PDB file of C-alpha atoms (C1' of nucleotides) in Angstrom:
ATOM      1  CA  MET A   1      -0.240  -0.199  -0.320  1.00 71.00           C
ATOM      2  CA  PRO A   2       1.679   3.481  -0.932  1.00 87.00           C
ATOM      3  CA  GLU A   3       2.736   4.748   1.914  1.00 88.00           C
ATOM      4  CA  LEU A   4       6.034   7.213   2.614  1.00 90.00           C
ATOM      5  CA  PRO A   5       8.731   5.016   0.286  1.00 91.00           C
ATOM      6  CA  GLU A   6       6.003   4.774  -2.819  1.00 91.00           C
ATOM      7  CA  VAL A   7       4.528   8.694  -2.821  1.00 91.00           C
ATOM      8  CA  GLU A   8       7.747   9.269  -2.561  1.00 92.00           C
ATOM      9  CA  THR A   9       8.285   7.573  -6.074  1.00 92.00           C
ATOM     10  CA  VAL A  10       5.274   8.801  -6.977  1.00 92.00           C
ATOM     11  CA  VAL A  11       6.726  12.449  -6.987  1.00 93.00           C
ATOM     12  CA  ARG A  12       9.674  12.186  -7.670  1.00 94.00           C
ATOM     13  CA  GLN A  13       8.460  10.679 -11.398  1.00 93.00           C
ATOM     14  CA  LEU A  14       5.494  12.696 -12.171  1.00 94.00           C
ATOM     15  CA  ARG A  15       7.480  15.614 -11.421  1.00 95.00           C
ATOM     16  CA  PRO A  16      10.415  16.130 -14.054  1.00 96.00           C
ATOM     17  CA  ARG A  17       6.481  15.772 -16.976  1.00 96.00           C
ATOM     18  CA  LEU A  18       4.403  17.746 -14.088  1.00 96.00           C
ATOM     19  CA  VAL A  19       6.476  20.451 -14.106  1.00 97.00           C
ATOM     20  CA  GLY A  20       6.029  24.272 -16.075  1.00 97.00           C
ATOM     21  CA  ARG A  21       2.970  22.323 -17.509  1.00 98.00           C
ATOM     22  CA  THR A  22      -0.175  24.624 -18.008  1.00 98.00           C
ATOM     23  CA  LEU A  23      -3.630  22.754 -17.212  1.00 97.00           C
ATOM     24  CA  VAL A  24      -6.205  22.258 -20.033  1.00 97.00           C
ATOM     25  CA  GLY A  25      -9.132  20.502 -18.730  1.00 96.00           C
ATOM     26  CA  ALA A  26     -10.405  18.637 -15.980  1.00 95.00           C
ATOM     27  CA  ALA A  27     -13.019  16.420 -15.531  1.00 93.00           C
ATOM     28  CA  ALA A  28     -14.091  13.623 -13.129  1.00 92.00           C
ATOM     29  CA  SER A  29     -15.618   9.664 -13.683  1.00 89.00           C
ATOM     30  CA  TRP A  30     -16.222   9.198  -9.781  1.00 90.00           C
ATOM     31  CA  ARG A  31     -17.386  12.260  -8.139  1.00 89.00           C
ATOM     32  CA  ARG A  32     -16.918  11.413  -4.513  1.00 88.00           C
ATOM     33  CA  THR A  33     -12.698  11.216  -5.791  1.00 90.00           C
ATOM     34  CA  VAL A  34     -12.321  15.263  -6.371  1.00 92.00           C
ATOM     35  CA  GLY A  35     -14.461  16.046  -3.016  1.00 89.00           C
ATOM     36  CA  ASP A  36     -17.910  16.054  -4.441  1.00 88.00           C
ATOM     37  CA  LEU A  37     -16.742  18.704  -6.838  1.00 90.00           C
ATOM     38  CA  ALA A  38     -19.973  19.605  -9.802  1.00 91.00           C
ATOM     39  CA  PRO A  39     -17.693  18.838 -13.452  1.00 93.00           C
ATOM     40  CA  ALA A  40     -18.321  22.695 -13.412  1.00 94.00           C
ATOM     41  CA  GLU A  41     -16.756  23.660 -10.826  1.00 93.00           C
ATOM     42  CA  LEU A  42     -13.808  21.561 -10.702  1.00 93.00           C
ATOM     43  CA  ARG A  43     -13.332  22.789 -14.180  1.00 95.00           C
ATOM     44  CA  ARG A  44     -12.809  26.453 -12.568  1.00 95.00           C
ATOM     45  CA  ARG A  45     -10.818  25.604  -9.903  1.00 95.00           C
ATOM     46  CA  LEU A  46      -7.745  23.850 -12.540  1.00 96.00           C
ATOM     47  CA  VAL A  47      -7.704  24.397 -15.783  1.00 97.00           C
ATOM     48  CA  GLY A  48      -5.717  27.403 -17.302  1.00 97.00           C
ATOM     49  CA  LYS A  49      -3.203  26.617 -13.276  1.00 97.00           C
ATOM     50  CA  ARG A  50       0.750  26.160 -14.928  1.00 98.00           C
ATOM     51  CA  ILE A  51       2.376  23.586 -11.591  1.00 97.00           C
ATOM     52  CA  ALA A  52       5.262  25.789 -10.480  1.00 97.00           C
ATOM     53  CA  ALA A  53       6.232  22.431  -8.109  1.00 96.00           C
ATOM     54  CA  VAL A  54       5.415  18.781  -6.879  1.00 95.00           C
ATOM     55  CA  THR A  55       6.092  17.652  -3.575  1.00 94.00           C
ATOM     56  CA  ARG A  56       5.405  14.936  -0.885  1.00 93.00           C
ATOM     57  CA  ARG A  57       3.963  15.588   2.388  1.00 92.00           C
ATOM     58  CA  ALA A  58       3.637  12.550   4.342  1.00 91.00           C
ATOM     59  CA  LYS A  59       1.752  10.453   1.970  1.00 91.00           C
ATOM     60  CA  TYR A  60       0.304  13.674  -0.658  1.00 92.00           C
ATOM     61  CA  VAL A  61       1.296  14.392  -3.716  1.00 93.00           C
ATOM     62  CA  VAL A  62       1.173  17.696  -2.871  1.00 93.00           C
ATOM     63  CA  VAL A  63       0.954  19.841  -7.034  1.00 95.00           C
ATOM     64  CA  ASP A  64       1.350  23.782  -5.826  1.00 95.00           C
ATOM     65  CA  LEU A  65      -0.380  25.649  -8.946  1.00 96.00           C
ATOM     66  CA  GLU A  66      -0.073  29.563 -10.480  1.00 97.00           C
ATOM     67  CA  ARG A  67      -1.684  32.137 -12.145  1.00 96.00           C
ATOM     68  CA  ALA A  68      -0.175  34.668 -14.084  1.00 94.00           C
ATOM     69  CA  GLY A  69       2.872  34.167 -12.306  1.00 94.00           C
ATOM     70  CA  LYS A  70       1.278  34.042  -8.634  1.00 97.00           C
ATOM     71  CA  PRO A  71       0.663  30.957  -6.077  1.00 96.00           C
ATOM     72  CA  ALA A  72      -3.351  29.926  -7.425  1.00 95.00           C
ATOM     73  CA  GLY A  73      -3.510  26.664  -5.093  1.00 94.00           C
ATOM     74  CA  HIS A  74      -2.796  22.763  -4.640  1.00 94.00           C
ATOM     75  CA  LEU A  75      -3.427  19.794  -6.187  1.00 94.00           C
ATOM     76  CA  VAL A  76      -3.316  17.375  -3.891  1.00 92.00           C
ATOM     77  CA  GLY A  77      -3.481  14.075  -3.941  1.00 91.00           C
ATOM     78  CA  HIS A  78      -4.015  11.406  -2.047  1.00 90.00           C
ATOM     79  CA  LEU A  79      -3.106   6.961  -3.251  1.00 89.00           C
ATOM     80  CA  ARG A  80      -5.093   5.445   0.163  1.00 87.00           C
ATOM     81  CA  MET A  81      -4.391   2.055  -0.757  1.00 84.00           C
ATOM     82  CA  SER A  82      -5.264   1.707  -4.234  1.00 86.00           C
ATOM     83  CA  GLY A  83      -4.325   5.143  -6.281  1.00 89.00           C
ATOM     84  CA  ARG A  84      -2.297   5.669  -9.264  1.00 90.00           C
ATOM     85  CA  LEU A  85      -1.438   8.650 -10.230  1.00 92.00           C
ATOM     86  CA  PHE A  86       0.890   8.512 -14.058  1.00 92.00           C
ATOM     87  CA  VAL A  87       0.355  10.037 -17.475  1.00 93.00           C
ATOM     88  CA  GLU A  88      -0.242   9.319 -20.446  1.00 93.00           C
ATOM     89  CA  PRO A  89      -0.159  10.347 -24.224  1.00 95.00           C
ATOM     90  CA  ALA A  90      -3.991  12.735 -23.856  1.00 95.00           C
ATOM     91  CA  GLY A  91      -6.888  10.950 -25.724  1.00 90.00           C
ATOM     92  CA  ALA A  92      -6.473   7.338 -24.264  1.00 88.00           C
ATOM     93  CA  PRO A  93      -9.399   4.815 -24.262  1.00 88.00           C
ATOM     94  CA  SER A  94     -10.157   5.273 -20.026  1.00 86.00           C
ATOM     95  CA  GLN A  95      -9.049   2.961 -17.906  1.00 84.00           C
ATOM     96  CA  PRO A  96     -10.531   0.502 -15.988  1.00 86.00           C
ATOM     97  CA  HIS A  97     -11.049   2.019 -12.359  1.00 88.00           C
ATOM     98  CA  GLU A  98      -9.965   5.387 -14.077  1.00 90.00           C
ATOM     99  CA  ARG A  99     -11.224   7.943 -11.942  1.00 92.00           C
ATOM    100  CA  VAL A 100      -9.717  12.227 -12.914  1.00 93.00           C
ATOM    101  CA  ARG A 101      -7.986  12.768 -15.766  1.00 94.00           C
ATOM    102  CA  LEU A 102      -6.256  16.684 -16.039  1.00 96.00           C
ATOM    103  CA  ALA A 103      -5.374  17.103 -19.458  1.00 96.00           C
ATOM    104  CA  LEU A 104      -2.069  19.406 -19.834  1.00 97.00           C
ATOM    105  CA  ASP A 105      -0.573  21.586 -22.824  1.00 96.00           C
ATOM    106  CA  ASP A 106       2.151  18.711 -24.099  1.00 96.00           C
ATOM    107  CA  GLY A 107      -0.474  16.169 -25.543  1.00 97.00           C
ATOM    108  CA  HIS A 108      -0.679  14.022 -22.609  1.00 96.00           C
ATOM    109  CA  GLU A 109      -2.608  13.868 -19.359  1.00 95.00           C
ATOM    110  CA  LEU A 110      -1.883  12.831 -15.311  1.00 95.00           C
ATOM    111  CA  LEU A 111      -4.741  10.152 -14.597  1.00 93.00           C
ATOM    112  CA  PHE A 112      -5.520   9.105 -11.347  1.00 92.00           C
ATOM    113  CA  VAL A 113      -6.753   5.627 -11.712  1.00 90.00           C
ATOM    114  CA  ASP A 114      -8.317   3.697  -8.141  1.00 88.00           C
ATOM    115  CA  VAL A 115      -9.724   0.300  -7.598  1.00 85.00           C
ATOM    116  CA  ARG A 116     -11.183   1.037  -4.058  1.00 85.00           C
ATOM    117  CA  LYS A 117     -11.788   4.352  -4.447  1.00 87.00           C
ATOM    118  CA  PHE A 118     -10.598   6.016  -1.287  1.00 87.00           C
ATOM    119  CA  GLY A 119      -7.446   7.940  -2.476  1.00 89.00           C
ATOM    120  CA  ARG A 120      -8.082  11.746  -3.660  1.00 91.00           C
ATOM    121  CA  LEU A 121      -7.408  14.170  -5.482  1.00 93.00           C
ATOM    122  CA  LEU A 122      -8.436  17.141  -4.424  1.00 92.00           C
ATOM    123  CA  ALA A 123      -8.600  20.806  -5.601  1.00 93.00           C
ATOM    124  CA  VAL A 124      -7.662  23.398  -2.497  1.00 91.00           C
ATOM    125  CA  ASP A 125      -7.293  26.972  -1.971  1.00 90.00           C
ATOM    126  CA  ALA A 126      -4.409  26.442   1.242  1.00 88.00           C
ATOM    127  CA  LEU A 127      -3.226  22.893   2.580  1.00 87.00           C
ATOM    128  CA  GLU A 128      -3.533  23.901   6.293  1.00 82.00           C
ATOM    129  CA  GLU A 129      -6.309  22.692   6.006  1.00 78.00           C
ATOM    130  CA  LEU A 130      -5.266  19.157   4.542  1.00 81.00           C
ATOM    131  CA  LEU A 131      -2.101  18.160   5.821  1.00 84.00           C
ATOM    132  CA  GLY A 132      -1.979  21.273   9.802  1.00 77.00           C
ATOM    133  CA  GLU A 133      -2.152  17.929  11.564  1.00 80.00           C
ATOM    134  CA  LEU A 134       0.801  16.066  10.487  1.00 89.00           C
ATOM    135  CA  GLY A 135       3.987  15.201  12.444  1.00 90.00           C
ATOM    136  CA  PRO A 136       7.022  15.426  11.494  1.00 91.00           C
ATOM    137  CA  GLU A 137       8.531  13.772   8.529  1.00 93.00           C
ATOM    138  CA  PRO A 138      10.903  11.031   8.883  1.00 94.00           C
ATOM    139  CA  LEU A 139      13.112  11.755   6.822  1.00 94.00           C
ATOM    140  CA  GLY A 140      13.282  15.377   7.973  1.00 93.00           C
ATOM    141  CA  PRO A 141      15.707  17.718  10.447  1.00 93.00           C
ATOM    142  CA  ASP A 142      12.799  17.154  12.332  1.00 91.00           C
ATOM    143  CA  PHE A 143      12.996  13.828  13.747  1.00 94.00           C
ATOM    144  CA  ASP A 144      15.828  12.438  14.980  1.00 94.00           C
ATOM    145  CA  ALA A 145      16.476  10.118  17.524  1.00 95.00           C
ATOM    146  CA  ALA A 146      16.618  13.344  20.825  1.00 95.00           C
ATOM    147  CA  TRP A 147      13.145  14.307  18.725  1.00 95.00           C
ATOM    148  CA  LEU A 148      11.502  10.364  19.250  1.00 95.00           C
ATOM    149  CA  HIS A 149      12.531   9.802  23.008  1.00 95.00           C
ATOM    150  CA  GLY A 150      11.364  12.916  24.849  1.00 94.00           C
ATOM    151  CA  ALA A 151       7.739  12.409  22.116  1.00 94.00           C
ATOM    152  CA  LEU A 152       7.183   8.627  23.328  1.00 94.00           C
ATOM    153  CA  ARG A 153       7.711   9.126  27.351  1.00 93.00           C
ATOM    154  CA  ALA A 154       5.125  11.805  26.511  1.00 92.00           C
ATOM    155  CA  ARG A 155       3.199   9.425  25.554  1.00 92.00           C
ATOM    156  CA  ARG A 156       0.628   6.346  27.258  1.00 91.00           C
ATOM    157  CA  ARG A 157       0.502   3.866  23.647  1.00 91.00           C
ATOM    158  CA  ALA A 158       1.929   0.826  22.203  1.00 92.00           C
ATOM    159  CA  LEU A 159       4.175   2.050  19.463  1.00 94.00           C
ATOM    160  CA  LYS A 160       3.025   0.287  16.758  1.00 92.00           C
ATOM    161  CA  PRO A 161      -0.108   2.467  16.576  1.00 92.00           C
ATOM    162  CA  LEU A 162       1.785   4.995  17.973  1.00 93.00           C
ATOM    163  CA  LEU A 163       4.194   5.152  14.722  1.00 93.00           C
ATOM    164  CA  LEU A 164       0.887   4.521  12.523  1.00 92.00           C
ATOM    165  CA  ASP A 165      -1.086   7.699  13.610  1.00 91.00           C
ATOM    166  CA  GLN A 166       0.207  10.869  11.296  1.00 90.00           C
ATOM    167  CA  THR A 167      -0.742  13.171  13.477  1.00 90.00           C
ATOM    168  CA  PHE A 168       2.709  11.234  15.784  1.00 93.00           C
ATOM    169  CA  LEU A 169       4.680  10.980  12.732  1.00 93.00           C
ATOM    170  CA  ALA A 170       4.487  11.007   9.501  1.00 91.00           C
ATOM    171  CA  GLY A 171       4.478   8.604   5.979  1.00 91.00           C
ATOM    172  CA  LEU A 172       4.458   6.286   8.089  1.00 91.00           C
ATOM    173  CA  GLY A 173       2.144   2.695   7.675  1.00 89.00           C
ATOM    174  CA  ASN A 174       1.545  -0.915   8.364  1.00 89.00           C
ATOM    175  CA  ILE A 175       4.600  -2.208   6.377  1.00 89.00           C
ATOM    176  CA  TYR A 176       7.189   0.186   7.478  1.00 91.00           C
ATOM    177  CA  VAL A 177       5.851   0.687  10.890  1.00 92.00           C
ATOM    178  CA  ASP A 178       6.265  -3.492  10.768  1.00 91.00           C
ATOM    179  CA  GLU A 179       9.600  -3.565   9.105  1.00 92.00           C
ATOM    180  CA  ALA A 180      11.388  -0.926  11.995  1.00 94.00           C
ATOM    181  CA  LEU A 181       9.790  -2.446  14.367  1.00 94.00           C
ATOM    182  CA  PHE A 182      11.532  -6.264  13.220  1.00 94.00           C
ATOM    183  CA  ARG A 183      15.150  -3.959  12.839  1.00 94.00           C
ATOM    184  CA  ALA A 184      14.959  -2.068  15.725  1.00 95.00           C
ATOM    185  CA  GLY A 185      13.806  -5.650  18.266  1.00 95.00           C
ATOM    186  CA  LEU A 186      11.168  -4.014  19.268  1.00 95.00           C
ATOM    187  CA  HIS A 187       7.667  -5.044  19.806  1.00 93.00           C
ATOM    188  CA  PRO A 188       5.304  -3.587  18.689  1.00 93.00           C
ATOM    189  CA  LEU A 189       3.105  -3.341  21.816  1.00 92.00           C
ATOM    190  CA  ARG A 190       6.268  -1.872  23.760  1.00 93.00           C
ATOM    191  CA  ARG A 191       5.098   1.299  26.066  1.00 92.00           C
ATOM    192  CA  SER A 192       6.448   4.248  24.552  1.00 94.00           C
ATOM    193  CA  ASP A 193       6.327   5.761  27.666  1.00 93.00           C
ATOM    194  CA  ARG A 194       9.114   3.650  28.923  1.00 92.00           C
ATOM    195  CA  LEU A 195      11.885   3.056  25.494  1.00 94.00           C
ATOM    196  CA  ASP A 196      14.747   4.102  26.970  1.00 94.00           C
ATOM    197  CA  ALA A 197      17.509   6.233  24.876  1.00 95.00           C
ATOM    198  CA  ARG A 198      19.584   3.431  24.004  1.00 95.00           C
ATOM    199  CA  ALA A 199      16.218   1.326  22.299  1.00 95.00           C
ATOM    200  CA  ALA A 200      13.958   4.923  21.431  1.00 95.00           C
ATOM    201  CA  GLU A 201      17.913   4.842  19.331  1.00 96.00           C
ATOM    202  CA  ARG A 202      17.538   2.393  17.443  1.00 95.00           C
ATOM    203  CA  LEU A 203      13.513   3.444  16.520  1.00 95.00           C
ATOM    204  CA  ALA A 204      14.320   6.660  15.118  1.00 95.00           C
ATOM    205  CA  ALA A 205      17.870   4.581  12.920  1.00 95.00           C
ATOM    206  CA  ALA A 206      15.300   1.507  12.256  1.00 95.00           C
ATOM    207  CA  ILE A 207      12.498   3.689  10.658  1.00 94.00           C
ATOM    208  CA  ARG A 208      15.374   5.882   8.695  1.00 94.00           C
ATOM    209  CA  ALA A 209      17.113   2.747   7.335  1.00 94.00           C
ATOM    210  CA  VAL A 210      14.509   0.773   6.215  1.00 93.00           C
ATOM    211  CA  LEU A 211      12.531   4.447   4.609  1.00 93.00           C
ATOM    212  CA  ALA A 212      15.609   5.402   2.832  1.00 94.00           C
ATOM    213  CA  GLU A 213      16.396   1.879   1.177  1.00 93.00           C
ATOM    214  CA  ALA A 214      12.776   1.393   0.463  1.00 92.00           C
ATOM    215  CA  ILE A 215      12.157   4.722  -1.815  1.00 92.00           C
ATOM    216  CA  ARG A 216      16.251   3.339  -2.756  1.00 92.00           C
ATOM    217  CA  ARG A 217      14.130   0.351  -4.737  1.00 91.00           C
ATOM    218  CA  GLU A 218      11.252   2.172  -5.772  1.00 86.00           C
ATOM    219  CA  GLY A 219       8.505   0.476  -2.453  1.00 84.00           C
ATOM    220  CA  SER A 220       6.710  -2.433  -2.503  1.00 79.00           C
ATOM    221  CA  SER A 221       4.758  -4.224  -4.902  1.00 76.00           C
ATOM    222  CA  PHE A 222       3.688  -7.083  -3.758  1.00 72.00           C
ATOM    223  CA  ASP A 223      -0.172  -7.158  -5.804  1.00 72.00           C
ATOM    224  CA  THR A 224      -1.602  -5.317  -8.757  1.00 69.00           C
ATOM    225  CA  PHE A 225      -2.023  -2.321  -6.988  1.00 77.00           C
ATOM    226  CA  TYR A 226       1.090  -0.121  -6.935  1.00 75.00           C
ATOM    227  CA  ARG A 227       2.483   0.896  -9.717  1.00 84.00           C
ATOM    228  CA  THR A 228       4.908   3.285  -9.853  1.00 85.00           C
ATOM    229  CA  PRO A 229       4.787   5.942 -12.820  1.00 85.00           C
ATOM    230  CA  GLU A 230       6.730   4.580 -14.396  1.00 81.00           C
ATOM    231  CA  GLY A 231       4.435   1.134 -14.505  1.00 79.00           C
ATOM    232  CA  ARG A 232       7.425  -1.155 -13.085  1.00 84.00           C
ATOM    233  CA  PRO A 233       6.546  -2.586  -9.571  1.00 81.00           C
ATOM    234  CA  GLY A 234       9.045  -1.564  -6.852  1.00 81.00           C
ATOM    235  CA  SER A 235      11.511  -4.484  -5.026  1.00 80.00           C
ATOM    236  CA  TYR A 236      11.183  -3.456  -1.741  1.00 88.00           C
ATOM    237  CA  GLN A 237       9.347  -6.458  -0.731  1.00 84.00           C
ATOM    238  CA  ASP A 238      12.202  -8.334  -1.887  1.00 86.00           C
ATOM    239  CA  GLN A 239      13.928  -7.096   1.234  1.00 87.00           C
ATOM    240  CA  PHE A 240      11.308  -7.887   4.079  1.00 90.00           C
ATOM    241  CA  GLN A 241      12.701  -9.409   7.902  1.00 92.00           C
ATOM    242  CA  VAL A 242       8.235  -9.978   8.721  1.00 91.00           C
ATOM    243  CA  TYR A 243       5.914  -8.364   6.714  1.00 89.00           C
ATOM    244  CA  GLY A 244       3.570 -11.037   4.540  1.00 86.00           C
ATOM    245  CA  ARG A 245       6.089 -13.541   6.337  1.00 88.00           C
ATOM    246  CA  ASP A 246       3.296 -15.389   8.382  1.00 87.00           C
ATOM    247  CA  GLY A 247       5.586 -19.033   9.726  1.00 88.00           C
ATOM    248  CA  LYS A 248       8.312 -18.653   7.546  1.00 89.00           C
ATOM    249  CA  PRO A 249      12.188 -18.539   9.340  1.00 92.00           C
ATOM    250  CA  CYS A 250      13.247 -14.808  11.147  1.00 93.00           C
ATOM    251  CA  ARG A 251      15.804 -14.035   8.381  1.00 93.00           C
ATOM    252  CA  ALA A 252      18.264 -13.459  11.487  1.00 94.00           C
ATOM    253  CA  CYS A 253      16.979 -16.080  14.023  1.00 95.00           C
ATOM    254  CA  GLY A 254      15.140 -19.067  12.425  1.00 94.00           C
ATOM    255  CA  THR A 255      12.047 -18.670  14.652  1.00 93.00           C
ATOM    256  CA  PRO A 256       8.682 -18.021  12.872  1.00 92.00           C
ATOM    257  CA  ILE A 257       7.490 -15.185  12.138  1.00 91.00           C
ATOM    258  CA  ARG A 258       3.639 -14.242  13.687  1.00 90.00           C
ATOM    259  CA  ARG A 259       1.394 -12.208  13.103  1.00 88.00           C
ATOM    260  CA  SER A 260      -1.164 -11.555  14.400  1.00 88.00           C
ATOM    261  CA  VAL A 261      -3.811  -7.372  14.507  1.00 87.00           C
ATOM    262  CA  VAL A 262      -3.262  -5.061  16.409  1.00 88.00           C
ATOM    263  CA  SER A 263      -5.178  -1.959  15.782  1.00 83.00           C
ATOM    264  CA  GLN A 264      -7.306  -3.795  13.084  1.00 83.00           C
ATOM    265  CA  ARG A 265      -3.811  -4.070  11.048  1.00 88.00           C
ATOM    266  CA  GLY A 266      -2.194  -6.554  10.870  1.00 88.00           C
ATOM    267  CA  THR A 267       0.930  -7.115  12.739  1.00 90.00           C
ATOM    268  CA  HIS A 268       4.397  -8.964  11.395  1.00 91.00           C
ATOM    269  CA  VAL A 269       6.760 -10.445  14.506  1.00 92.00           C
ATOM    270  CA  CYS A 270       9.616 -12.583  15.157  1.00 93.00           C
ATOM    271  CA  PRO A 271       8.716 -13.669  18.798  1.00 92.00           C
ATOM    272  CA  ARG A 272      12.623 -14.276  20.195  1.00 94.00           C
ATOM    273  CA  CYS A 273      14.168 -10.885  18.221  1.00 95.00           C
ATOM    274  CA  GLN A 274      10.851  -8.962  18.941  1.00 94.00           C
ATOM    275  CA  PRO A 275      10.217 -10.374  22.947  1.00 93.00           C
ATOM    276  CA  ALA A 276       6.674  -8.821  23.725  1.00 89.00           C
ATOM    277  CA  PRO A 277       6.126  -6.664  26.939  1.00 87.00           C
ATOM    278  CA  ARG A 278       6.637  -8.555  30.096  1.00 74.00           C
ATOM    279  CA  LEU A 279       3.137  -6.624  31.717  1.00 59.00           C
ATOM    280  CA  ARG A 280       0.307  -6.895  29.683  1.00 53.00           C
ATOM    281  CA  PRO A 281       0.650  -2.910  28.037  1.00 48.00           C
ATOM    282  CA  LEU A 282      -1.931  -0.728  29.208  1.00 48.00           C
ATOM    283  CA  ALA A 283      -3.789  -3.018  30.196  1.00 39.00           C
ATOM    284  CA  ARG A 284      -8.214  -2.682  30.160  1.00 36.00           C
TER     285      ARG A 284
ATOM    286  C1'  DA B   1      -5.707  11.063  26.552  1.00 76.90           C
ATOM    287  C1'  DT B   2      -6.645   6.236  24.783  1.00 76.90           C
ATOM    288  C1'  DC B   3      -8.795   2.107  23.120  1.00 76.90           C
ATOM    289  C1'  DC B   4     -12.703   0.974  19.604  1.00 76.90           C
ATOM    290  C1'  DT B   5     -15.279   0.307  16.130  1.00 76.90           C
ATOM    291  C1'  DA B   6     -17.908   1.316  12.004  1.00 76.90           C
ATOM    292  C1'  DT B   7     -16.403   3.627   7.358  1.00 76.90           C
ATOM    293  C1'  DC B   8     -15.635   4.229   3.314  1.00 76.90           C
ATOM    294  C1'  DC B   9     -14.158   0.218  -1.866  1.00 76.90           C
ATOM    295  C1'  DT B  10     -13.232  -3.423  -4.755  1.00 76.90           C
ATOM    296  C1'  DG B  11     -11.007  -7.841  -5.895  1.00 76.90           C
ATOM    297  C1'  DG B  12      -9.434 -12.170  -4.575  1.00 76.90           C
ATOM    298  C1'  DC B  13      -9.673 -15.583  -1.583  1.00 76.90           C
ATOM    299  C1'  DT B  14     -12.164 -19.344   1.724  1.00 76.90           C
ATOM    300  C1'  DG B  15     -15.549 -23.057   2.108  1.00 76.90           C
ATOM    301  C1'  DC B  16     -19.407 -25.143   1.211  1.00 76.90           C
TER     302       DC B  16
ATOM    303  C1'  DT C   1     -18.042 -23.871 -11.213  1.00 76.90           C
ATOM    304  C1'  DG C   2     -21.639 -20.951  -7.917  1.00 76.90           C
ATOM    305  C1'  DC C   3     -21.876 -18.556  -4.397  1.00 76.90           C
ATOM    306  C1'  DA C   4     -21.999 -16.117  -0.435  1.00 76.90           C
ATOM    307  C1'  DG C   5     -19.119 -14.393   4.005  1.00 76.90           C
ATOM    308  C1'  DC C   6     -15.081 -12.935   4.765  1.00 76.90           C
ATOM    309  C1'  DC C   7     -11.174  -9.590   3.975  1.00 76.90           C
ATOM    310  C1'  DA C   8      -7.015  -5.976   3.240  1.00 76.90           C
ATOM    311  C1'  DG C   9      -6.312  -1.821   4.507  1.00 76.90           C
ATOM    312  C1'  DG C  10      -5.405   4.521   5.556  1.00 76.90           C
ATOM    313  C1'  DA C  11      -7.467   7.064   7.647  1.00 76.90           C
ATOM    314  C1'  DT C  12     -11.626   9.545   9.985  1.00 76.90           C
ATOM    315  C1'  DA C  13     -15.460   9.980  13.225  1.00 76.90           C
ATOM    316  C1'  DG C  14     -18.341   9.116  16.932  1.00 76.90           C
ATOM    317  C1'  DG C  15     -18.939   6.338  20.997  1.00 76.90           C
ATOM    318  C1'  DA C  16     -16.215   4.538  26.010  1.00 76.90           C
TER     319       DA C  16
END
DNA sequence: ATCCTATCCTGGCTGC
DNA sequence: TGCAGCCAGGATAGGA
């Protein structure tokens, strides 16, 4: 599922094809994807605007728009589970599960295809309302071991749901949380306020290492959903240590990986490398 | 403050 | 083979 590394890959590949282009058409074949905007309003917010920048914030694709050289709102995309963004020559027949099509002034179109319809491609005036509550970027300058240690101690939550909370830390999803916790040797149910500085340091390093390597490999593709805008699958799934490996031997110690459910999410752990907390965490 | 459940969706899988 | 039912998954809202 698209998490930070997949979205970063999408942004990097879309950027050279979009920056400098002007939008000359906009249409949604599934209205909810564009926030229930009427067709005319969608066109009004987009057509005639030039794409000034394509960046990423958390799992959002952020496209800065301008008109006559002045800032003129944004196009913000979230792929959720099955969304795909890519550029095609104009006039291609409708794709299965196509939701939005934006025409560019160079004879190409930006397509948003999304099987499960959870994704969004929104035309907004300001980013604040959409992105204001997000936590720091794990690969950015505000994230390091000291910050993480302090932030973990300020909360009393199990590690996994906390790391999945986008207002705590932005960009991690189910896969990379499981992989980072394994790499740090930490059980997903460990209480955040009981981690010492060394464990926080391991976790910070693990998060950064997993994300950086996943970006290098253009994300993870283990089903038909995620492909890069250039149409390729990622390859980080070949590096999974725990995710999707229920019953298979841990690559470090041979103990069978075990799947459970934490925070309503499939959760994968090596019982030996990630010992369960002694006390029932956050017992109720 | 934190947890739990439901919701949004569909394709793919399981089991009968 | 056909079909019902379940499940995954990110974000969010609402209730406990």
